């Protein structure tokens, strides 16, 4: 009886064998026929059997109404005022003043926020370059509305966050709002 030489898998062949085995096992897990999702009815109309909710390509898209402008809610909480905070920040970001912290503070005061409850970081570095980001905040109804803009952030970011134990919203150095 002749013995054949014993072969072993090399370190480079073993991952390929495992991948092929895994693919073969997973191949049995997929359905052989496509499954049509059940049509979903809206709250006001029922669908006929076989109907779908997708608009036809020939039908014009329903016009979308523009979002109502946000408003300042003086008796509301921070979450209720996040929309006006965000809208204000986005309007300055879209302007020529987007790299000036003062512009954000002035605009927020203009919609109703209290300047005395605000903080803002410097918009210039200590050597005079544009800051990578500017942060600003306002304490409102016991919470913080915080915004961040700048080249390092891409689009503006706004959030509601808890007030820090210091009573402020921003950590680190901020500049005086003395205008």
Coordinates of N, CA, C and O in Angstrom, one line a residue:
X1 N 0.8 -1.2 0.0 CA 0.0 0.0 0.0 C 0.9 1.2 0.0 O 1.8 1.4 0.8
X2 N 0.6 2.1 -0.9 CA 1.4 3.3 -1.1 C 0.7 4.5 -0.3 O -0.5 4.7 -0.5
X3 N 1.5 5.1 0.4 CA 1.0 6.3 1.2 C 1.2 7.6 0.4 O 2.3 7.8 -0.1
X4 N 0.2 8.3 0.3 CA 0.3 9.6 -0.4 C 0.9 10.6 0.6 O 0.7 10.5 1.8
X5 N 1.7 11.6 0.2 CA 2.2 12.6 1.1 C 1.1 13.4 1.7 O 0.1 13.7 1.1
X6 N 1.3 13.6 3.0 CA 0.3 14.4 3.7 C 0.5 15.9 3.4 O 1.6 16.4 3.4
X7 N -0.6 16.6 3.1 CA -0.5 18.0 2.7 C -1.2 18.8 3.8 O -2.2 18.4 4.4
X8 N -0.6 19.9 4.1 CA -1.2 20.9 5.1 C -1.5 22.2 4.4 O -0.9 22.5 3.4
X9 N -2.5 22.8 5.0 CA -2.9 24.1 4.5 C -1.8 25.2 4.9 O -1.4 25.2 6.1
X10 N -1.5 26.0 4.0 CA -0.6 27.1 4.4 C -1.4 28.2 5.0 O -2.6 28.3 4.9
X11 N -0.7 29.1 5.6 CA -1.3 30.2 6.3 C -2.1 31.1 5.3 O -3.1 31.7 5.7
X12 N -1.6 31.1 4.1 CA -2.3 32.0 3.1 C -3.5 31.3 2.5 O -4.5 31.9 2.1
X13 N -3.6 30.0 2.5 CA -4.7 29.2 1.9 C -5.8 29.0 2.9 O -7.0 29.0 2.5
X14 N -5.5 29.0 4.2 CA -6.5 28.7 5.2 C -7.6 29.8 5.2 O -8.8 29.4 5.2
X15 N -7.4 31.1 5.2 CA -8.5 32.1 5.1 C -9.4 31.9 3.9 O -10.6 32.1 4.0
X16 N -8.8 31.5 2.8 CA -9.6 31.3 1.6 C -10.5 30.1 1.7 O -11.7 30.2 1.4
X17 N -10.1 29.1 2.3 CA -10.9 27.9 2.6 C -12.0 28.2 3.5 O -13.2 27.9 3.3
X18 N -11.7 29.0 4.6 CA -12.8 29.4 5.5 C -13.8 30.3 4.9 O -15.0 30.1 5.1
X19 N -13.4 31.2 4.0 CA -14.3 32.1 3.3 C -15.2 31.3 2.4 O -16.4 31.6 2.3
X20 N -14.6 30.4 1.7 CA -15.5 29.6 0.8 C -16.5 28.7 1.5 O -17.6 28.7 1.2
X21 N -16.1 28.1 2.7 CA -17.0 27.3 3.5 C -18.1 28.2 4.0 O -19.3 27.8 4.0
X22 N -17.7 29.4 4.5 CA -18.8 30.3 5.0 C -19.7 30.7 4.0 O -21.0 30.8 4.2
X23 N -19.3 31.0 2.8 CA -20.1 31.4 1.7 C -21.1 30.3 1.3 O -22.3 30.5 1.0
X24 N -20.6 29.0 1.3 CA -21.4 27.9 1.0 C -22.5 27.7 2.0 O -23.7 27.4 1.7
X25 N -22.2 27.9 3.3 CA -23.2 27.8 4.4 C -24.2 28.9 4.3 O -25.4 28.6 4.4
X26 N -23.8 30.1 4.0 CA -24.7 31.2 3.9 C -25.6 31.1 2.7 O -26.7 31.7 2.6
X27 N -25.2 30.5 1.6 CA -25.9 30.4 0.4 C -27.3 29.7 0.6 O -28.3 30.0 0.0
X28 N -27.3 28.8 1.6 CA -28.6 28.1 1.9 C -29.5 29.0 2.7 O -30.7 28.6 3.0
X29 N -29.1 30.1 3.2 CA -29.9 31.0 4.1 C -30.7 32.0 3.3 O -31.5 32.7 3.9
X30 N -30.5 32.1 2.0 CA -31.2 33.2 1.3 C -32.5 32.6 0.6 O -32.5 31.5 0.2
X31 N -33.6 33.3 0.5 CA -34.8 32.8 -0.1 C -34.5 32.6 -1.6 O -33.8 33.4 -2.2
X32 N -35.2 31.7 -2.2 CA -35.0 31.4 -3.6 C -36.0 32.3 -4.4 O -35.7 32.5 -5.6
X33 N -37.1 32.7 -3.8 CA -38.0 33.6 -4.5 C -38.0 34.9 -3.8 O -38.0 35.0 -2.6
X34 N -38.1 36.1 -4.5 CA -38.2 37.4 -3.9 C -39.6 37.4 -3.1 O -40.6 36.9 -3.5
X35 N -39.5 38.1 -2.0 CA -40.7 38.3 -1.1 C -41.2 39.7 -1.3 O -40.4 40.6 -1.1
X36 N -42.4 39.8 -1.7 CA -43.0 41.2 -1.8 C -43.5 41.6 -0.5 O -44.2 40.9 0.3
X37 N -43.1 42.9 -0.1 CA -43.5 43.4 1.2 C -45.0 43.6 1.1 O -45.6 44.0 0.1
X38 N -45.7 43.5 2.2 CA -47.1 43.7 2.3 C -47.4 45.2 2.1 O -46.6 46.0 2.7
X39 N -48.4 45.6 1.4 CA -48.7 47.0 1.3 C -49.1 47.6 2.6 O -49.7 46.9 3.4
X40 N -48.7 48.9 2.8 CA -49.1 49.6 4.0 C -50.1 50.6 3.7 O -50.0 51.4 2.8
X41 N -51.2 50.6 4.5 CA -52.2 51.6 4.3 C -52.0 52.8 5.2 O -51.4 52.7 6.3
X42 N -52.4 54.0 4.7 CA -52.3 55.2 5.5 C -53.4 55.2 6.5 O -54.3 54.4 6.5
X43 N -53.4 56.2 7.3 CA -54.4 56.3 8.4 C -55.8 56.6 7.8 O -56.8 56.3 8.4
X44 N -55.8 57.2 6.6 CA -57.2 57.6 6.1 C -57.7 56.7 4.9 O -58.9 56.8 4.6
X45 N -56.8 56.0 4.3 CA -57.3 55.2 3.2 C -56.8 53.7 3.3 O -55.7 53.5 3.8
X46 N -57.6 52.8 2.8 CA -57.2 51.4 2.7 C -56.7 51.1 1.3 O -57.2 51.7 0.3
X47 N -55.8 50.2 1.2 CA -55.3 49.9 -0.1 C -56.0 48.7 -0.7 O -56.5 47.8 0.0
X48 N -56.2 48.8 -2.0 CA -56.8 47.6 -2.7 C -55.7 46.5 -2.7 O -54.5 46.8 -2.7
X49 N -56.1 45.3 -2.8 CA -55.1 44.2 -2.9 C -54.2 44.4 -4.1 O -54.7 44.8 -5.2
X50 N -52.9 44.3 -3.9 CA -51.9 44.5 -4.9 C -51.5 46.0 -5.1 O -50.6 46.2 -5.9
X51 N -52.2 46.9 -4.4 CA -51.8 48.3 -4.6 C -50.6 48.6 -3.8 O -50.3 47.9 -2.8
X52 N -49.9 49.6 -4.1 CA -48.7 50.0 -3.4 C -48.9 51.5 -2.9 O -49.7 52.2 -3.5
X53 N -48.0 51.9 -2.0 CA -48.1 53.3 -1.5 C -47.1 54.2 -2.3 O -47.2 55.4 -2.1
X54 N -46.3 53.6 -3.1 CA -45.3 54.5 -3.9 C -46.1 55.2 -5.0 O -46.9 54.7 -5.6
X55 N -45.7 56.5 -5.2 CA -46.4 57.2 -6.2 C -45.9 56.7 -7.6 O -44.8 56.3 -7.7
X56 N -46.8 56.8 -8.6 CA -46.3 56.4 -9.9 C -45.4 57.4 -10.5 O -45.3 58.6 -10.0
X57 N -44.6 57.0 -11.5 CA -43.6 57.9 -12.1 C -44.3 59.0 -12.8 O -43.7 60.0 -13.0
X58 N -45.5 58.8 -13.3 CA -46.3 59.8 -14.1 C -46.9 60.8 -13.2 O -47.2 61.9 -13.6
X59 N -47.2 60.5 -11.9 CA -47.9 61.4 -11.0 C -46.9 62.4 -10.5 O -45.8 62.1 -10.1
X60 N -47.3 63.7 -10.5 CA -46.4 64.7 -10.0 C -46.3 64.6 -8.4 O -47.2 64.1 -7.8
X61 N -45.2 64.9 -7.9 CA -44.9 64.8 -6.5 C -45.8 65.9 -5.8 O -46.0 67.0 -6.3
X62 N -46.3 65.5 -4.7 CA -47.1 66.5 -3.9 C -46.3 67.6 -3.4 O -45.2 67.4 -3.0
X63 N -46.8 68.8 -3.6 CA -45.9 70.0 -3.1 C -45.8 69.9 -1.6 O -46.7 69.6 -0.9
X64 N -44.5 70.2 -1.2 CA -44.3 70.2 0.2 C -44.3 71.7 0.7 O -43.7 72.5 0.1
X65 N -45.0 71.9 1.8 CA -45.1 73.2 2.4 C -43.8 73.5 3.1 O -43.2 72.6 3.8
X66 N -43.3 74.7 3.0 CA -42.1 75.1 3.7 C -42.3 75.0 5.2 O -43.5 75.2 5.7
X67 N -41.3 74.6 5.9 CA -41.4 74.5 7.4 C -41.8 75.9 8.0 O -41.2 76.9 7.5
X68 N -42.6 75.9 8.9 CA -43.0 77.2 9.6 C -41.7 77.7 10.3 O -41.0 77.0 10.9
X69 N -41.6 79.1 10.2 CA -40.4 79.6 10.9 C -40.5 79.4 12.4 O -41.6 79.4 13.0
X70 N -39.4 79.1 13.0 CA -39.3 78.8 14.5 C -39.6 80.2 15.2 O -39.3 81.2 14.7
X71 N -40.1 80.1 16.4 CA -40.4 81.3 17.2 C -39.8 81.1 18.6 O -39.6 80.0 19.1
X72 N -39.4 82.2 19.2 CA -38.9 82.2 20.5 C -40.1 81.9 21.5 O -41.1 82.6 21.4
X73 N -39.9 81.0 22.5 CA -40.9 80.7 23.4 C -40.4 81.1 24.8 O -39.7 80.3 25.5
X74 N -40.7 82.4 25.2 CA -40.1 82.9 26.5 C -40.5 82.0 27.7 O -39.7 81.9 28.6
X75 N -41.7 81.5 27.7 CA -42.1 80.7 28.9 C -41.8 79.2 28.7 O -42.2 78.4 29.5
X76 N -41.2 78.8 27.6 CA -40.9 77.4 27.3 C -39.6 77.0 27.9 O -38.9 77.7 28.6
X77 N -39.2 75.7 27.7 CA -37.9 75.2 28.2 C -36.9 75.3 27.0 O -37.2 75.8 26.0
X78 N -35.7 74.8 27.3 CA -34.6 74.9 26.3 C -35.0 74.1 25.1 O -34.8 74.5 23.9
X79 N -35.6 72.9 25.2 CA -36.0 72.1 24.1 C -37.0 72.8 23.2 O -36.9 72.7 22.0
X80 N -37.9 73.5 23.8 CA -38.9 74.3 23.0 C -38.2 75.4 22.2 O -38.8 75.8 21.2
X81 N -37.1 75.9 22.7 CA -36.4 77.0 22.0 C -35.2 76.5 21.2 O -34.6 77.3 20.5
X82 N -35.0 75.2 21.1 CA -33.9 74.7 20.3 C -34.2 75.0 18.8 O -33.2 75.4 18.1
X83 N -35.4 74.9 18.3 CA -35.6 75.3 16.9 C -35.3 76.7 16.5 O -34.6 76.9 15.5
X84 N -35.6 77.7 17.3 CA -35.3 79.1 17.0 C -33.8 79.3 17.2 O -33.1 80.0 16.4
X85 N -33.2 78.6 18.2 CA -31.7 78.7 18.4 C -31.0 78.2 17.1 O -30.1 78.8 16.6
X86 N -31.4 77.0 16.7 CA -30.8 76.4 15.5 C -31.0 77.2 14.3 O -30.1 77.4 13.5
X87 N -32.2 77.7 14.1 CA -32.5 78.5 12.9 C -31.7 79.7 12.8 O -31.2 80.1 11.8
X88 N -31.5 80.4 14.0 CA -30.7 81.6 14.1 C -29.3 81.3 13.8 O -28.6 82.0 13.0
X89 N -28.7 80.2 14.3 CA -27.4 79.8 14.1 C -27.2 79.5 12.6 O -26.2 80.0 12.0
X90 N -28.1 78.8 12.0 CA -28.0 78.5 10.6 C -28.0 79.7 9.7 O -27.3 79.8 8.7
X91 N -28.8 80.7 10.1 CA -28.9 81.9 9.3 C -27.6 82.7 9.3 O -27.1 83.2 8.3
X92 N -26.9 82.7 10.5 CA -25.6 83.4 10.5 C -24.6 82.6 9.8 O -23.7 83.1 9.1
X93 N -24.6 81.3 9.9 CA -23.7 80.4 9.2 C -23.7 80.6 7.7 O -22.7 80.5 7.0
X94 N -24.9 80.9 7.2 CA -25.1 81.1 5.8 C -24.7 82.5 5.3 O -24.8 82.8 4.2
X95 N -24.3 83.4 6.3 CA -24.0 84.8 6.0 C -22.5 85.0 5.9 O -21.7 84.1 6.2
X96 N -22.1 86.2 5.5 CA -20.7 86.6 5.5 C -20.1 86.7 6.9 O -18.9 86.8 7.0
X97 N -20.9 86.7 7.9 CA -20.4 86.9 9.3 C -20.2 85.5 10.0 O -20.1 85.5 11.2
X98 N -20.2 84.4 9.3 CA -20.2 83.1 9.9 C -19.0 82.8 10.7 O -19.0 81.9 11.6
X99 N -17.9 83.5 10.6 CA -16.7 83.3 11.4 C -16.6 84.3 12.5 O -15.5 84.4 13.1
X100 N -17.6 85.0 12.9 CA -17.6 86.0 14.0 C -18.5 85.6 15.1 O -19.7 85.6 14.9
X101 N -17.9 85.3 16.2 CA -18.7 84.9 17.4 C -19.8 85.9 17.8 O -20.9 85.6 18.2
X102 N -19.4 87.2 17.6 CA -20.3 88.3 18.0 C -21.6 88.2 17.2 O -22.6 88.5 17.7
X103 N -21.5 87.8 15.9 CA -22.6 87.8 15.0 C -23.7 86.8 15.6 O -24.9 87.0 15.5
X104 N -23.2 85.7 16.1 CA -24.1 84.7 16.7 C -24.8 85.2 17.9 O -26.0 85.1 18.1
X105 N -24.0 85.8 18.8 CA -24.5 86.4 20.0 C -25.6 87.5 19.7 O -26.7 87.5 20.2
X106 N -25.2 88.4 18.8 CA -26.2 89.5 18.5 C -27.5 88.9 17.9 O -28.5 89.4 18.2
X107 N -27.3 87.9 17.0 CA -28.5 87.4 16.4 C -29.4 86.6 17.4 O -30.6 86.7 17.4
X108 N -28.8 85.9 18.4 CA -29.6 85.2 19.4 C -30.3 86.2 20.3 O -31.4 86.0 20.7
X109 N -29.6 87.3 20.6 CA -30.2 88.4 21.4 C -31.4 89.0 20.6 O -32.5 89.3 21.1
X110 N -31.2 89.1 19.3 CA -32.2 89.7 18.4 C -33.5 88.9 18.4 O -34.6 89.4 18.2
X111 N -33.4 87.6 18.7 CA -34.7 86.7 18.7 C -35.2 86.6 20.0 O -36.3 86.0 20.2
X112 N -34.5 87.1 21.1 CA -35.1 87.1 22.4 C -34.3 86.5 23.5 O -34.7 86.5 24.7
X113 N -33.1 85.9 23.3 CA -32.3 85.3 24.3 C -31.6 86.4 25.1 O -31.3 87.5 24.6
X114 N -31.3 86.1 26.4 CA -30.7 87.1 27.3 C -29.2 87.1 27.1 O -28.5 86.0 27.4
X115 N -28.6 88.2 26.7 CA -27.2 88.3 26.5 C -26.4 88.0 27.8 O -25.3 87.4 27.7
X116 N -26.9 88.3 28.9 CA -26.2 88.1 30.2 C -26.1 86.6 30.5 O -25.3 86.2 31.3
X117 N -26.9 85.8 29.9 CA -26.9 84.3 30.1 C -26.0 83.6 29.1 O -26.1 82.4 29.0
X118 N -25.3 84.3 28.3 CA -24.5 83.7 27.2 C -23.0 83.7 27.4 O -22.5 84.4 28.2
X119 N -22.4 82.8 26.7 CA -21.0 82.6 26.6 C -20.6 82.4 25.2 O -21.3 81.9 24.4
X120 N -19.3 82.8 24.8 CA -18.8 82.6 23.5 C -17.3 82.4 23.6 O -16.6 83.1 24.4
X121 N -16.8 81.5 22.7 CA -15.3 81.3 22.7 C -14.8 82.3 21.7 O -15.5 82.9 20.9
X122 N -13.5 82.5 21.7 CA -12.8 83.4 20.8 C -12.9 82.9 19.3 O -12.9 81.7 19.1
X123 N -13.0 83.8 18.4 CA -13.1 83.4 17.0 C -11.8 83.6 16.3 O -11.6 83.3 15.1
X124 N -10.8 84.0 17.0 CA -9.4 84.1 16.5 C -8.4 83.4 17.5 O -8.7 83.4 18.7
X125 N -7.4 82.8 17.0 CA -6.4 82.1 17.9 C -5.5 83.2 18.5 O -5.6 84.4 18.1
X126 N -4.6 82.8 19.4 CA -3.8 83.8 20.0 C -2.8 84.4 19.0 O -2.2 85.5 19.3
X127 N -2.6 83.8 17.9 CA -1.7 84.4 16.9 C -2.5 85.1 15.7 O -1.9 85.4 14.7
X128 N -3.8 85.2 15.9 CA -4.6 85.9 15.0 C -5.2 85.1 13.8 O -5.9 85.7 13.0
X129 N -5.0 83.8 13.8 CA -5.7 83.0 12.8 C -7.1 82.7 13.1 O -7.5 82.8 14.3
X130 N -7.9 82.4 12.1 CA -9.3 82.0 12.4 C -9.4 80.7 13.2 O -8.7 79.8 12.9
X131 N -10.2 80.7 14.2 CA -10.4 79.5 15.1 C -11.0 78.4 14.3 O -11.8 78.6 13.4
X132 N -10.6 77.2 14.6 CA -11.2 76.0 13.9 C -12.6 75.8 14.2 O -13.4 75.3 13.4
X133 N -13.1 76.3 15.4 CA -14.5 76.3 15.7 C -14.8 77.4 16.8 O -13.9 77.8 17.5
X134 N -16.0 77.8 16.7 CA -16.5 78.8 17.7 C -17.7 78.1 18.4 O -18.5 77.5 17.8
X135 N -17.7 78.2 19.7 CA -18.8 77.7 20.5 C -19.5 78.9 21.2 O -18.8 79.8 21.6
X136 N -20.8 78.8 21.4 CA -21.5 79.8 22.1 C -22.7 79.1 22.8 O -23.1 78.0 22.4
X137 N -23.2 79.7 23.8 CA -24.2 79.1 24.6 C -25.1 80.1 25.3 O -24.7 81.3 25.4
X138 N -26.2 79.6 25.7 CA -27.1 80.5 26.5 C -27.8 79.5 27.6 O -28.2 78.5 27.2
X139 N -27.7 80.0 28.8 CA -28.5 79.3 29.9 C -29.9 79.7 29.7 O -30.2 80.9 29.7
X140 N -30.8 78.7 29.6 CA -32.2 79.0 29.4 C -33.0 78.0 30.2 O -32.9 76.8 29.9
X141 N -33.9 78.5 31.1 CA -34.8 77.6 31.9 C -34.0 76.5 32.5 O -34.5 75.3 32.6
X142 N -32.8 76.8 33.1 CA -32.1 75.8 33.8 C -31.3 74.8 33.0 O -30.8 73.8 33.5
X143 N -31.2 75.0 31.7 CA -30.5 74.1 30.7 C -29.6 75.0 29.8 O -29.8 76.2 29.8
X144 N -28.8 74.3 29.0 CA -27.9 75.0 28.1 C -28.3 74.8 26.7 O -28.6 73.6 26.3
X145 N -28.4 75.8 25.9 CA -28.5 75.7 24.4 C -27.1 76.0 24.0 O -26.5 77.1 24.3
X146 N -26.5 75.0 23.3 CA -25.1 75.2 22.8 C -25.0 75.1 21.3 O -25.6 74.2 20.7
X147 N -24.2 75.9 20.7 CA -24.0 75.9 19.3 C -22.5 75.8 19.0 O -21.7 76.3 19.8
X148 N -22.1 75.2 17.9 CA -20.7 75.1 17.5 C -20.7 75.2 16.0 O -21.4 74.5 15.3
X149 N -19.8 76.1 15.5 CA -19.6 76.3 14.1 C -18.2 76.4 13.8 O -17.4 76.7 14.7
X150 N -17.8 76.3 12.5 CA -16.4 76.6 12.1 C -16.0 75.6 11.1 O -16.6 74.5 10.9
X151 N -14.8 75.8 10.5 CA -14.3 74.9 9.5 C -14.1 73.5 10.0 O -14.3 72.5 9.2
X152 N -13.8 73.3 11.3 CA -13.6 71.9 11.8 C -14.9 71.2 12.0 O -14.9 70.0 12.2
X153 N -16.0 71.9 12.1 CA -17.3 71.2 12.4 C -18.1 70.9 11.1 O -19.1 70.1 11.2
X154 N -17.8 71.5 10.0 CA -18.6 71.3 8.8 C -19.9 72.2 9.0 O -19.8 73.4 9.1
X155 N -21.0 71.5 9.1 CA -22.3 72.2 9.3 C -22.4 72.6 10.8 O -21.8 72.0 11.7
X156 N -23.2 73.6 11.1 CA -23.5 74.0 12.5 C -24.1 72.9 13.3 O -24.8 72.1 12.8
X157 N -23.7 72.8 14.6 CA -24.3 71.8 15.5 C -24.9 72.6 16.6 O -24.3 73.5 17.2
X158 N -26.1 72.2 17.0 CA -26.8 72.8 18.2 C -27.3 71.6 19.1 O -27.8 70.6 18.5
X159 N -27.3 71.8 20.4 CA -27.8 70.8 21.3 C -28.4 71.5 22.5 O -28.0 72.6 22.8
X160 N -29.2 70.7 23.3 CA -29.6 71.1 24.6 C -28.8 70.2 25.6 O -28.7 69.0 25.3
X161 N -28.2 70.8 26.6 CA -27.3 70.1 27.5 C -27.6 70.6 28.9 O -28.1 71.7 29.1
X162 N -27.2 69.8 29.9 CA -27.3 70.3 31.3 C -26.4 71.4 31.6 O -25.3 71.5 31.0
X163 N -26.8 72.3 32.5 CA -25.9 73.3 33.0 C -24.8 72.7 33.8 O -25.0 71.7 34.6
X164 N -23.6 73.2 33.7 CA -22.4 72.6 34.5 C -22.5 73.0 35.9 O -23.3 74.0 36.3
X165 N -21.8 72.4 36.8 CA -21.8 72.7 38.2 C -21.3 74.2 38.5 O -21.7 74.8 39.5
X166 N -20.6 74.7 37.5 CA -20.2 76.1 37.6 C -21.3 77.1 37.3 O -21.1 78.3 37.5
X167 N -22.4 76.6 36.8 CA -23.5 77.5 36.4 C -23.4 77.9 35.0 O -24.2 78.7 34.4
X168 N -22.3 77.5 34.3 CA -22.1 77.9 32.9 C -22.4 76.7 32.0 O -22.7 75.6 32.5
X169 N -22.2 76.9 30.7 CA -22.5 75.9 29.7 C -21.2 75.4 29.0 O -21.1 74.2 28.6
X170 N -20.2 76.3 28.9 CA -19.0 75.9 28.2 C -17.8 75.7 29.2 O -17.7 76.4 30.1
X171 N -17.0 74.7 28.8 CA -15.8 74.4 29.6 C -14.7 75.2 29.0 O -14.5 75.2 27.8
X172 N -13.8 75.7 29.8 CA -12.6 76.3 29.2 C -12.8 77.8 29.1 O -13.8 78.4 29.6
X173 N -11.8 78.4 28.4 CA -11.8 79.9 28.3 C -12.9 80.4 27.3 O -13.1 79.9 26.3
X174 N -13.5 81.5 27.7 CA -14.5 82.2 26.9 C -14.1 83.6 26.9 O -13.3 84.1 27.7
X175 N -14.6 84.4 26.0 CA -14.3 85.8 25.9 C -15.4 86.6 26.5 O -16.6 86.2 26.5
X176 N -15.1 87.8 27.0 CA -16.2 88.6 27.6 C -17.2 89.1 26.5 O -16.8 89.4 25.4
X177 N -18.4 89.1 26.9 CA -19.4 89.6 26.0 C -19.7 91.1 26.5 O -20.6 91.3 27.3
X178 N -18.9 92.0 26.1 CA -18.9 93.3 26.7 C -19.3 94.4 25.6 O -19.0 95.6 25.8
X179 N -20.1 94.0 24.7 CA -20.6 95.0 23.7 C -22.0 95.2 23.8 O -22.8 94.5 24.4

